[in-house]
mmCIF file with all atom_site columns, C-alpha atoms in Angstrom:
data_model
loop_
_atom_site.group_PDB
_atom_site.id
_atom_site.type_symbol
_atom_site.label_atom_id
_atom_site.label_alt_id
_atom_site.label_comp_id
_atom_site.label_asym_id
_atom_site.label_entity_id
_atom_site.label_seq_id
_atom_site.pdbx_PDB_ins_code
_atom_site.Cartn_x
_atom_site.Cartn_y
_atom_site.Cartn_z
_atom_site.occupancy
_atom_site.B_iso_or_equiv
_atom_site.pdbx_formal_charge
_atom_site.auth_seq_id
_atom_site.auth_comp_id
_atom_site.auth_asym_id
_atom_site.auth_atom_id
_atom_site.pdbx_PDB_model_num
ATOM 1   C CA . GLY I 1 1   ? 185.906 -126.725 -16.372 1.00 60.00 ? 1   GLY I CA 1
ATOM 2   C CA . THR I 1 2   ? 184.700 -123.420 -15.005 1.00 56.00 ? 2   THR I CA 1
ATOM 3   C CA . PRO I 1 3   ? 181.230 -122.458 -16.287 1.00 59.00 ? 3   PRO I CA 1
ATOM 4   C CA . THR I 1 4   ? 180.993 -119.219 -18.233 1.00 56.00 ? 4   THR I CA 1
ATOM 5   C CA . PRO I 1 5   ? 178.755 -116.722 -16.423 1.00 57.00 ? 5   PRO I CA 1
ATOM 6   C CA . THR I 1 6   ? 175.738 -115.440 -18.311 1.00 56.00 ? 6   THR I CA 1
ATOM 7   C CA . PRO I 1 7   ? 175.958 -111.676 -18.838 1.00 55.00 ? 7   PRO I CA 1
ATOM 8   C CA . THR I 1 8   ? 173.249 -109.619 -17.193 1.00 55.00 ? 8   THR I CA 1
ATOM 9   C CA . PRO I 1 9   ? 171.243 -107.734 -19.842 1.00 54.00 ? 9   PRO I CA 1
ATOM 10  C CA . THR I 1 10  ? 171.460 -103.951 -19.721 1.00 53.00 ? 10  THR I CA 1
ATOM 11  C CA . ALA I 1 11  ? 168.199 -102.401 -18.558 1.00 53.00 ? 11  ALA I CA 1
ATOM 12  C CA . THR I 1 12  ? 166.289 -100.535 -21.230 1.00 54.00 ? 12  THR I CA 1
ATOM 13  C CA . PRO I 1 13  ? 164.005 -97.593  -20.501 1.00 53.00 ? 13  PRO I CA 1
ATOM 14  C CA . VAL I 1 14  ? 160.346 -98.449  -20.640 1.00 54.00 ? 14  VAL I CA 1
ATOM 15  C CA . LEU I 1 15  ? 157.595 -95.880  -20.463 1.00 45.00 ? 15  LEU I CA 1
ATOM 16  C CA . ASN I 1 16  ? 156.015 -96.962  -17.184 1.00 49.00 ? 16  ASN I CA 1
ATOM 17  C CA . LEU I 1 17  ? 153.478 -94.360  -16.243 1.00 46.00 ? 17  LEU I CA 1
ATOM 18  C CA . VAL I 1 18  ? 152.190 -91.117  -17.663 1.00 52.00 ? 18  VAL I CA 1
ATOM 19  C CA . ALA I 1 19  ? 151.717 -87.947  -15.683 1.00 56.00 ? 19  ALA I CA 1
ATOM 20  C CA . GLY I 1 20  ? 148.875 -85.780  -16.895 1.00 55.00 ? 20  GLY I CA 1
ATOM 21  C CA . ALA I 1 21  ? 149.605 -82.178  -17.706 1.00 55.00 ? 21  ALA I CA 1
ATOM 22  C CA . SER I 1 22  ? 147.862 -78.834  -17.749 1.00 61.00 ? 22  SER I CA 1
ATOM 23  C CA . GLY I 1 23  ? 148.173 -75.702  -19.858 1.00 59.00 ? 23  GLY I CA 1
ATOM 24  C CA . THR I 1 24  ? 147.184 -72.120  -19.180 1.00 62.00 ? 24  THR I CA 1
ATOM 25  C CA . THR I 1 25  ? 145.829 -69.660  -21.736 1.00 59.00 ? 25  THR I CA 1
ATOM 26  C CA . THR I 1 26  ? 145.357 -66.560  -19.604 1.00 69.00 ? 26  THR I CA 1
ATOM 27  C CA . GLY I 1 27  ? 148.857 -66.442  -18.223 1.00 87.00 ? 27  GLY I CA 1
ATOM 28  C CA . ALA I 1 28  ? 149.977 -67.751  -14.859 1.00 92.00 ? 28  ALA I CA 1
ATOM 29  C CA . ALA I 1 29  ? 153.096 -67.900  -12.719 1.00 95.00 ? 29  ALA I CA 1
ATOM 30  C CA . SER I 1 30  ? 152.985 -71.708  -12.476 1.00 94.00 ? 30  SER I CA 1
ATOM 31  C CA . VAL I 1 31  ? 151.239 -74.777  -13.860 1.00 92.00 ? 31  VAL I CA 1
ATOM 32  C CA . THR I 1 32  ? 150.627 -78.085  -12.075 1.00 91.00 ? 32  THR I CA 1
ATOM 33  C CA . THR I 1 33  ? 149.989 -81.475  -13.645 1.00 88.00 ? 33  THR I CA 1
ATOM 34  C CA . ASN I 1 34  ? 147.233 -83.753  -12.461 1.00 83.00 ? 34  ASN I CA 1
ATOM 35  C CA . GLY I 1 35  ? 148.229 -86.570  -10.143 1.00 87.00 ? 35  GLY I CA 1
ATOM 36  C CA . TRP I 1 36  ? 149.516 -90.098  -10.668 1.00 88.00 ? 36  TRP I CA 1
ATOM 37  C CA . THR I 1 37  ? 151.241 -92.820  -8.645  1.00 89.00 ? 37  THR I CA 1
ATOM 38  C CA . ALA I 1 38  ? 155.003 -92.562  -9.077  1.00 90.00 ? 38  ALA I CA 1
ATOM 39  C CA . THR I 1 39  ? 157.305 -95.596  -8.839  1.00 90.00 ? 39  THR I CA 1
ATOM 40  C CA . ALA I 1 40  ? 160.433 -95.287  -6.699  1.00 94.00 ? 40  ALA I CA 1
ATOM 41  C CA . ASN I 1 41  ? 163.794 -95.083  -8.523  1.00 93.00 ? 41  ASN I CA 1
ATOM 42  C CA . ASP I 1 42  ? 162.268 -94.128  -11.872 1.00 92.00 ? 42  ASP I CA 1
ATOM 43  C CA . THR I 1 43  ? 163.101 -90.974  -13.828 1.00 93.00 ? 43  THR I CA 1
ATOM 44  C CA . ILE I 1 44  ? 160.724 -88.101  -14.551 1.00 94.00 ? 44  ILE I CA 1
ATOM 45  C CA . GLY I 1 45  ? 161.185 -85.809  -17.535 1.00 94.00 ? 45  GLY I CA 1
ATOM 46  C CA . VAL I 1 46  ? 159.299 -82.498  -17.598 1.00 95.00 ? 46  VAL I CA 1
ATOM 47  C CA . PHE I 1 47  ? 158.750 -80.962  -21.029 1.00 94.00 ? 47  PHE I CA 1
ATOM 48  C CA . VAL I 1 48  ? 157.704 -77.288  -21.169 1.00 95.00 ? 48  VAL I CA 1
ATOM 49  C CA . GLU I 1 49  ? 156.874 -74.843  -23.956 1.00 94.00 ? 49  GLU I CA 1
ATOM 50  C CA . LEU I 1 50  ? 156.419 -71.157  -23.041 1.00 95.00 ? 50  LEU I CA 1
ATOM 51  C CA . ALA I 1 51  ? 154.703 -68.634  -25.316 1.00 94.00 ? 51  ALA I CA 1
ATOM 52  C CA . SER I 1 52  ? 157.374 -66.069  -24.486 1.00 95.00 ? 52  SER I CA 1
ATOM 53  C CA . THR I 1 53  ? 161.006 -65.360  -25.322 1.00 95.00 ? 53  THR I CA 1
ATOM 54  C CA . SER I 1 54  ? 161.679 -63.551  -22.043 1.00 97.00 ? 54  SER I CA 1
ATOM 55  C CA . VAL I 1 55  ? 159.950 -65.643  -19.361 1.00 97.00 ? 55  VAL I CA 1
ATOM 56  C CA . THR I 1 56  ? 161.767 -68.791  -18.221 1.00 97.00 ? 56  THR I CA 1
ATOM 57  C CA . VAL I 1 57  ? 161.133 -71.724  -15.912 1.00 97.00 ? 57  VAL I CA 1
ATOM 58  C CA . SER I 1 58  ? 162.485 -70.727  -12.506 1.00 98.00 ? 58  SER I CA 1
ATOM 59  C CA . SER I 1 59  ? 162.071 -74.129  -10.839 1.00 98.00 ? 59  SER I CA 1
ATOM 60  C CA . VAL I 1 60  ? 160.293 -77.469  -10.973 1.00 97.00 ? 60  VAL I CA 1
ATOM 61  C CA . ASN I 1 61  ? 159.114 -79.431  -7.950  1.00 96.00 ? 61  ASN I CA 1
ATOM 62  C CA . ASP I 1 62  ? 156.677 -82.190  -7.112  1.00 96.00 ? 62  ASP I CA 1
ATOM 63  C CA . LYS I 1 63  ? 154.500 -83.318  -4.242  1.00 96.00 ? 63  LYS I CA 1
ATOM 64  C CA . LEU I 1 64  ? 156.921 -86.098  -3.252  1.00 97.00 ? 64  LEU I CA 1
ATOM 65  C CA . GLY I 1 65  ? 159.849 -83.726  -2.775  1.00 98.00 ? 65  GLY I CA 1
ATOM 66  C CA . ASN I 1 66  ? 161.969 -84.896  -5.692  1.00 98.00 ? 66  ASN I CA 1
ATOM 67  C CA . THR I 1 67  ? 164.734 -82.591  -6.923  1.00 98.00 ? 67  THR I CA 1
ATOM 68  C CA . TYR I 1 68  ? 164.636 -81.408  -10.539 1.00 98.00 ? 68  TYR I CA 1
ATOM 69  C CA . ALA I 1 69  ? 167.432 -79.961  -12.656 1.00 98.00 ? 69  ALA I CA 1
ATOM 70  C CA . LEU I 1 70  ? 167.400 -78.162  -15.993 1.00 98.00 ? 70  LEU I CA 1
ATOM 71  C CA . ALA I 1 71  ? 168.780 -80.305  -18.814 1.00 96.00 ? 71  ALA I CA 1
ATOM 72  C CA . ALA I 1 72  ? 168.464 -77.849  -21.694 1.00 95.00 ? 72  ALA I CA 1
ATOM 73  C CA . ALA I 1 73  ? 166.561 -74.791  -22.912 1.00 96.00 ? 73  ALA I CA 1
ATOM 74  C CA . GLN I 1 74  ? 166.187 -73.113  -26.287 1.00 94.00 ? 74  GLN I CA 1
ATOM 75  C CA . THR I 1 75  ? 164.611 -69.778  -27.191 1.00 94.00 ? 75  THR I CA 1
ATOM 76  C CA . GLY I 1 76  ? 163.065 -69.410  -30.627 1.00 90.00 ? 76  GLY I CA 1
ATOM 77  C CA . THR I 1 77  ? 161.333 -66.609  -32.507 1.00 87.00 ? 77  THR I CA 1
ATOM 78  C CA . ASN I 1 78  ? 158.113 -66.621  -30.469 1.00 89.00 ? 78  ASN I CA 1
ATOM 79  C CA . GLY I 1 79  ? 158.677 -68.994  -27.579 1.00 93.00 ? 79  GLY I CA 1
ATOM 80  C CA . ARG I 1 80  ? 160.968 -71.085  -25.461 1.00 95.00 ? 80  ARG I CA 1
ATOM 81  C CA . VAL I 1 81  ? 161.210 -74.816  -24.752 1.00 95.00 ? 81  VAL I CA 1
ATOM 82  C CA . GLU I 1 82  ? 162.775 -76.291  -21.607 1.00 96.00 ? 82  GLU I CA 1
ATOM 83  C CA . LEU I 1 83  ? 163.479 -79.854  -20.452 1.00 97.00 ? 83  LEU I CA 1
ATOM 84  C CA . TRP I 1 84  ? 163.872 -80.668  -16.753 1.00 97.00 ? 84  TRP I CA 1
ATOM 85  C CA . TYR I 1 85  ? 164.481 -84.037  -15.110 1.00 97.00 ? 85  TYR I CA 1
ATOM 86  C CA . SER I 1 86  ? 164.758 -85.971  -11.852 1.00 97.00 ? 86  SER I CA 1
ATOM 87  C CA . ILE I 1 87  ? 166.588 -89.336  -11.635 1.00 96.00 ? 87  ILE I CA 1
ATOM 88  C CA . GLY I 1 88  ? 165.984 -91.973  -8.960  1.00 96.00 ? 88  GLY I CA 1
ATOM 89  C CA . ILE I 1 89  ? 162.744 -90.458  -7.739  1.00 95.00 ? 89  ILE I CA 1
ATOM 90  C CA . LYS I 1 90  ? 160.848 -91.136  -4.559  1.00 96.00 ? 90  LYS I CA 1
ATOM 91  C CA . GLY I 1 91  ? 157.699 -93.137  -5.144  1.00 94.00 ? 91  GLY I CA 1
ATOM 92  C CA . GLY I 1 92  ? 154.220 -92.424  -3.883  1.00 95.00 ? 92  GLY I CA 1
ATOM 93  C CA . SER I 1 93  ? 150.594 -91.851  -4.727  1.00 93.00 ? 93  SER I CA 1
ATOM 94  C CA . ALA I 1 94  ? 148.930 -88.659  -5.926  1.00 90.00 ? 94  ALA I CA 1
ATOM 95  C CA . ASN I 1 95  ? 152.177 -87.106  -7.149  1.00 93.00 ? 95  ASN I CA 1
ATOM 96  C CA . THR I 1 96  ? 151.897 -83.860  -9.092  1.00 92.00 ? 96  THR I CA 1
ATOM 97  C CA . VAL I 1 97  ? 154.588 -81.783  -10.798 1.00 93.00 ? 97  VAL I CA 1
ATOM 98  C CA . THR I 1 98  ? 154.542 -77.982  -10.552 1.00 94.00 ? 98  THR I CA 1
ATOM 99  C CA . VAL I 1 99  ? 156.441 -75.836  -13.054 1.00 95.00 ? 99  VAL I CA 1
ATOM 100 C CA . ASN I 1 100 ? 157.192 -72.340  -11.759 1.00 96.00 ? 100 ASN I CA 1
ATOM 101 C CA . PHE I 1 101 ? 157.868 -69.436  -14.121 1.00 96.00 ? 101 PHE I CA 1
ATOM 102 C CA . SER I 1 102 ? 159.844 -66.215  -13.765 1.00 97.00 ? 102 SER I CA 1
ATOM 103 C CA . GLY I 1 103 ? 156.693 -64.274  -14.705 1.00 96.00 ? 103 GLY I CA 1
ATOM 104 C CA . SER I 1 104 ? 153.122 -64.750  -15.851 1.00 95.00 ? 104 SER I CA 1
ATOM 105 C CA . VAL I 1 105 ? 153.062 -66.662  -19.119 1.00 94.00 ? 105 VAL I CA 1
ATOM 106 C CA . LYS I 1 106 ? 150.970 -68.887  -21.369 1.00 93.00 ? 106 LYS I CA 1
ATOM 107 C CA . ALA I 1 107 ? 152.515 -72.349  -21.385 1.00 93.00 ? 107 ALA I CA 1
ATOM 108 C CA . ALA I 1 108 ? 152.084 -76.082  -21.860 1.00 91.00 ? 108 ALA I CA 1
ATOM 109 C CA . ALA I 1 109 ? 153.837 -78.607  -19.625 1.00 92.00 ? 109 ALA I CA 1
ATOM 110 C CA . ARG I 1 110 ? 154.035 -82.378  -19.531 1.00 91.00 ? 110 ARG I CA 1
ATOM 111 C CA . GLY I 1 111 ? 155.561 -84.821  -17.054 1.00 91.00 ? 111 GLY I CA 1
ATOM 112 C CA . GLU I 1 112 ? 156.571 -88.312  -18.177 1.00 91.00 ? 112 GLU I CA 1
ATOM 113 C CA . GLU I 1 113 ? 157.880 -91.101  -15.943 1.00 90.00 ? 113 GLU I CA 1
ATOM 114 C CA . PHE I 1 114 ? 160.424 -93.589  -17.322 1.00 89.00 ? 114 PHE I CA 1
ATOM 115 C CA . GLY I 1 115 ? 161.482 -96.913  -15.830 1.00 87.00 ? 115 GLY I CA 1
ATOM 116 C CA . GLY I 1 116 ? 164.707 -98.810  -16.500 1.00 84.00 ? 116 GLY I CA 1
ATOM 117 C CA . ILE I 1 117 ? 167.106 -95.870  -16.249 1.00 87.00 ? 117 ILE I CA 1
ATOM 118 C CA . PRO I 1 118 ? 169.712 -96.614  -13.542 1.00 88.00 ? 118 PRO I CA 1
ATOM 119 C CA . THR I 1 119 ? 169.568 -94.394  -10.483 1.00 93.00 ? 119 THR I CA 1
ATOM 120 C CA . SER I 1 120 ? 173.306 -93.815  -10.997 1.00 91.00 ? 120 SER I CA 1
ATOM 121 C CA . ALA I 1 121 ? 172.704 -92.259  -14.425 1.00 89.00 ? 121 ALA I CA 1
ATOM 122 C CA . ARG I 1 122 ? 173.911 -88.690  -14.854 1.00 91.00 ? 122 ARG I CA 1
ATOM 123 C CA . LEU I 1 123 ? 173.346 -86.003  -17.459 1.00 93.00 ? 123 LEU I CA 1
ATOM 124 C CA . GLN I 1 124 ? 176.236 -86.161  -19.912 1.00 90.00 ? 124 GLN I CA 1
ATOM 125 C CA . GLN I 1 125 ? 175.395 -83.999  -22.914 1.00 89.00 ? 125 GLN I CA 1
ATOM 126 C CA . THR I 1 126 ? 172.672 -81.782  -24.332 1.00 92.00 ? 126 THR I CA 1
ATOM 127 C CA . ALA I 1 127 ? 171.891 -80.378  -27.757 1.00 88.00 ? 127 ALA I CA 1
ATOM 128 C CA . SER I 1 128 ? 169.352 -77.799  -28.900 1.00 88.00 ? 128 SER I CA 1
ATOM 129 C CA . ASN I 1 129 ? 168.214 -75.982  -32.006 1.00 86.00 ? 129 ASN I CA 1
ATOM 130 C CA . ALA I 1 130 ? 165.755 -73.262  -33.034 1.00 86.00 ? 130 ALA I CA 1
ATOM 131 C CA . GLY I 1 131 ? 163.986 -72.403  -36.249 1.00 75.00 ? 131 GLY I CA 1
ATOM 132 C CA . ALA I 1 132 ? 161.150 -74.221  -37.997 1.00 61.00 ? 132 ALA I CA 1
ATOM 133 C CA . SER I 1 133 ? 157.824 -73.253  -39.516 1.00 59.00 ? 133 SER I CA 1
ATOM 134 C CA . VAL I 1 134 ? 154.564 -75.072  -40.173 1.00 57.00 ? 134 VAL I CA 1
ATOM 135 C CA . GLY I 1 135 ? 155.024 -77.655  -42.911 1.00 63.00 ? 135 GLY I CA 1
ATOM 136 C CA . THR I 1 136 ? 158.717 -78.105  -42.174 1.00 79.00 ? 136 THR I CA 1
ATOM 137 C CA . ILE I 1 137 ? 160.776 -80.383  -39.973 1.00 80.00 ? 137 ILE I CA 1
ATOM 138 C CA . ALA I 1 138 ? 161.531 -79.151  -36.449 1.00 85.00 ? 138 ALA I CA 1
ATOM 139 C CA . THR I 1 139 ? 164.768 -80.767  -35.320 1.00 85.00 ? 139 THR I CA 1
ATOM 140 C CA . THR I 1 140 ? 167.142 -80.919  -32.420 1.00 88.00 ? 140 THR I CA 1
ATOM 141 C CA . SER I 1 141 ? 170.809 -80.594  -33.161 1.00 86.00 ? 141 SER I CA 1
ATOM 142 C CA . THR I 1 142 ? 173.023 -83.671  -32.865 1.00 91.00 ? 142 THR I CA 1
ATOM 143 C CA . LEU I 1 143 ? 175.028 -84.845  -29.880 1.00 91.00 ? 143 LEU I CA 1
ATOM 144 C CA . THR I 1 144 ? 177.727 -87.515  -29.848 1.00 92.00 ? 144 THR I CA 1
ATOM 145 C CA . THR I 1 145 ? 177.696 -89.988  -26.988 1.00 90.00 ? 145 THR I CA 1
ATOM 146 C CA . THR I 1 146 ? 180.872 -91.579  -25.660 1.00 88.00 ? 146 THR I CA 1
ATOM 147 C CA . GLY I 1 147 ? 179.383 -94.434  -23.646 1.00 83.00 ? 147 GLY I CA 1
ATOM 148 C CA . ALA I 1 148 ? 176.555 -96.924  -23.853 1.00 82.00 ? 148 ALA I CA 1
ATOM 149 C CA . PRO I 1 149 ? 173.759 -97.407  -23.264 1.00 83.00 ? 149 PRO I CA 1
ATOM 150 C CA . SER I 1 150 ? 172.494 -93.852  -23.626 1.00 85.00 ? 150 SER I CA 1
ATOM 151 C CA . TYR I 1 151 ? 169.085 -92.754  -22.382 1.00 88.00 ? 151 TYR I CA 1
ATOM 152 C CA . LEU I 1 152 ? 167.874 -89.819  -24.478 1.00 90.00 ? 152 LEU I CA 1
ATOM 153 C CA . LEU I 1 153 ? 164.956 -87.442  -23.890 1.00 93.00 ? 153 LEU I CA 1
ATOM 154 C CA . ALA I 1 154 ? 163.859 -84.696  -26.272 1.00 93.00 ? 154 ALA I CA 1
ATOM 155 C CA . GLY I 1 155 ? 161.341 -81.867  -26.115 1.00 93.00 ? 155 GLY I CA 1
ATOM 156 C CA . ILE I 1 156 ? 160.283 -79.985  -29.253 1.00 92.00 ? 156 ILE I CA 1
ATOM 157 C CA . GLY I 1 157 ? 158.062 -76.918  -28.923 1.00 91.00 ? 157 GLY I CA 1
ATOM 158 C CA . TRP I 1 158 ? 156.206 -74.586  -31.276 1.00 90.00 ? 158 TRP I CA 1
ATOM 159 C CA . ASP I 1 159 ? 153.613 -71.788  -31.146 1.00 89.00 ? 159 ASP I CA 1
ATOM 160 C CA . SER I 1 160 ? 150.626 -73.233  -33.004 1.00 88.00 ? 160 SER I CA 1
ATOM 161 C CA . ALA I 1 161 ? 148.227 -76.177  -33.045 1.00 86.00 ? 161 ALA I CA 1
ATOM 162 C CA . ALA I 1 162 ? 150.224 -77.906  -35.811 1.00 89.00 ? 162 ALA I CA 1
ATOM 163 C CA . ALA I 1 163 ? 150.333 -81.665  -35.361 1.00 89.00 ? 163 ALA I CA 1
ATOM 164 C CA . ALA I 1 164 ? 153.681 -83.474  -35.264 1.00 89.00 ? 164 ALA I CA 1
ATOM 165 C CA . SER I 1 165 ? 154.373 -86.631  -37.240 1.00 86.00 ? 165 SER I CA 1
ATOM 166 C CA . ALA I 1 166 ? 157.191 -88.553  -38.968 1.00 79.00 ? 166 ALA I CA 1
ATOM 167 C CA . THR I 1 167 ? 159.585 -88.726  -36.037 1.00 87.00 ? 167 THR I CA 1
ATOM 168 C CA . GLN I 1 168 ? 163.250 -88.981  -37.054 1.00 86.00 ? 168 GLN I CA 1
ATOM 169 C CA . GLY I 1 169 ? 166.420 -90.410  -35.521 1.00 88.00 ? 169 GLY I CA 1
ATOM 170 C CA . GLY I 1 170 ? 165.101 -93.580  -33.920 1.00 86.00 ? 170 GLY I CA 1
ATOM 171 C CA . PHE I 1 171 ? 163.213 -91.749  -31.174 1.00 90.00 ? 171 PHE I CA 1
ATOM 172 C CA . THR I 1 172 ? 159.748 -92.679  -29.977 1.00 88.00 ? 172 THR I CA 1
ATOM 173 C CA . ARG I 1 173 ? 157.353 -89.734  -29.950 1.00 89.00 ? 173 ARG I CA 1
ATOM 174 C CA . ILE I 1 174 ? 155.091 -90.185  -26.941 1.00 88.00 ? 174 ILE I CA 1
ATOM 175 C CA . GLY I 1 175 ? 152.687 -87.369  -27.783 1.00 87.00 ? 175 GLY I CA 1
ATOM 176 C CA . GLN I 1 176 ? 152.118 -83.624  -27.685 1.00 90.00 ? 176 GLN I CA 1
ATOM 177 C CA . ILE I 1 177 ? 150.113 -81.176  -25.599 1.00 88.00 ? 177 ILE I CA 1
ATOM 178 C CA . SER I 1 178 ? 148.922 -77.641  -26.336 1.00 89.00 ? 178 SER I CA 1
ATOM 179 C CA . ASN I 1 179 ? 147.542 -74.960  -24.080 1.00 88.00 ? 179 ASN I CA 1
ATOM 180 C CA . GLY I 1 180 ? 143.996 -73.743  -24.668 1.00 84.00 ? 180 GLY I CA 1
ATOM 181 C CA . ASP I 1 181 ? 144.681 -71.185  -27.400 1.00 88.00 ? 181 ASP I CA 1
ATOM 182 C CA . SER I 1 182 ? 147.508 -73.216  -28.997 1.00 89.00 ? 182 SER I CA 1
ATOM 183 C CA . SER I 1 183 ? 150.085 -70.498  -28.412 1.00 90.00 ? 183 SER I CA 1
ATOM 184 C CA . ALA I 1 184 ? 152.306 -73.141  -26.802 1.00 91.00 ? 184 ALA I CA 1
ATOM 185 C CA . THR I 1 185 ? 152.659 -76.772  -27.896 1.00 91.00 ? 185 THR I CA 1
ATOM 186 C CA . VAL I 1 186 ? 155.290 -79.250  -26.769 1.00 91.00 ? 186 VAL I CA 1
ATOM 187 C CA . SER I 1 187 ? 156.043 -82.747  -28.088 1.00 92.00 ? 187 SER I CA 1
ATOM 188 C CA . TYR I 1 188 ? 157.944 -85.235  -25.928 1.00 91.00 ? 188 TYR I CA 1
ATOM 189 C CA . LEU I 1 189 ? 160.182 -88.033  -27.182 1.00 91.00 ? 189 LEU I CA 1
ATOM 190 C CA . TYR I 1 190 ? 162.671 -90.608  -25.892 1.00 90.00 ? 190 TYR I CA 1
ATOM 191 C CA . ALA I 1 191 ? 165.181 -93.173  -27.115 1.00 88.00 ? 191 ALA I CA 1
ATOM 192 C CA . ASN I 1 192 ? 167.534 -95.810  -25.757 1.00 84.00 ? 192 ASN I CA 1
ATOM 193 C CA . GLN I 1 193 ? 170.711 -96.236  -27.800 1.00 85.00 ? 193 GLN I CA 1
ATOM 194 C CA . ALA I 1 194 ? 172.728 -99.398  -27.173 1.00 81.00 ? 194 ALA I CA 1
ATOM 195 C CA . SER I 1 195 ? 175.956 -98.059  -28.672 1.00 88.00 ? 195 SER I CA 1
ATOM 196 C CA . ALA I 1 196 ? 177.878 -94.795  -28.717 1.00 91.00 ? 196 ALA I CA 1
ATOM 197 C CA . GLY I 1 197 ? 177.247 -92.526  -31.691 1.00 92.00 ? 197 GLY I CA 1
ATOM 198 C CA . SER I 1 198 ? 175.713 -89.295  -32.932 1.00 94.00 ? 198 SER I CA 1
ATOM 199 C CA . TYR I 1 199 ? 172.019 -88.837  -32.249 1.00 93.00 ? 199 TYR I CA 1
ATOM 200 C CA . GLY I 1 200 ? 169.315 -86.254  -32.817 1.00 92.00 ? 200 GLY I CA 1
ATOM 201 C CA . THR I 1 201 ? 165.632 -86.196  -33.639 1.00 92.00 ? 201 THR I CA 1
ATOM 202 C CA . GLY I 1 202 ? 162.896 -84.134  -35.227 1.00 89.00 ? 202 GLY I CA 1
ATOM 203 C CA . VAL I 1 203 ? 159.244 -84.074  -36.205 1.00 91.00 ? 203 VAL I CA 1
ATOM 204 C CA . THR I 1 204 ? 157.353 -82.882  -39.265 1.00 89.00 ? 204 THR I CA 1
ATOM 205 C CA . LEU I 1 205 ? 154.798 -80.163  -38.473 1.00 89.00 ? 205 LEU I CA 1
ATOM 206 C CA . SER I 1 206 ? 151.468 -80.194  -40.291 1.00 85.00 ? 206 SER I CA 1
ATOM 207 C CA . THR I 1 207 ? 150.115 -77.144  -42.083 1.00 66.00 ? 207 THR I CA 1
#
């Protein structure tokens, strides 16, 4: 008889490398992460919290010449969070990511590199939400995927030094970073969902 071929497993995103990040407390028109060696064909997510409701991220670039696009942004009561990304990146040593702003602003920014996401992947859907206070749960809204697997990134920002814990929705919370005076904090999360469905996440903020 004819042998049955063995299916090829679907690649799952693995956190390969971490890009360091910097924050500014005095206000600046851009912020640049420290350097790391980037692996070709990976994906970089850039998570930004701005201590302003009027200043925005005007562009994101890196030393290797990768192209970044805005995935989603949300303005809250005292700040704004943005998530940018680049899929199928060029690899190389001493890469740094620079986040450029539309004006001088206090901000925190973080770059994270993910492996296992196909270079053919494209942004399909986004969801955002605003409104949480210390001691409550800060959540994204929910999006419904139509295909699988789905590679999900989430950025949650707030305007204090409150620590995040108790991640919801099956996401992995990688960490959080604040600028020097804690006027801007961003937490960065990811998930790989093997089936289509409705997904969202959130974190509990400490008092």
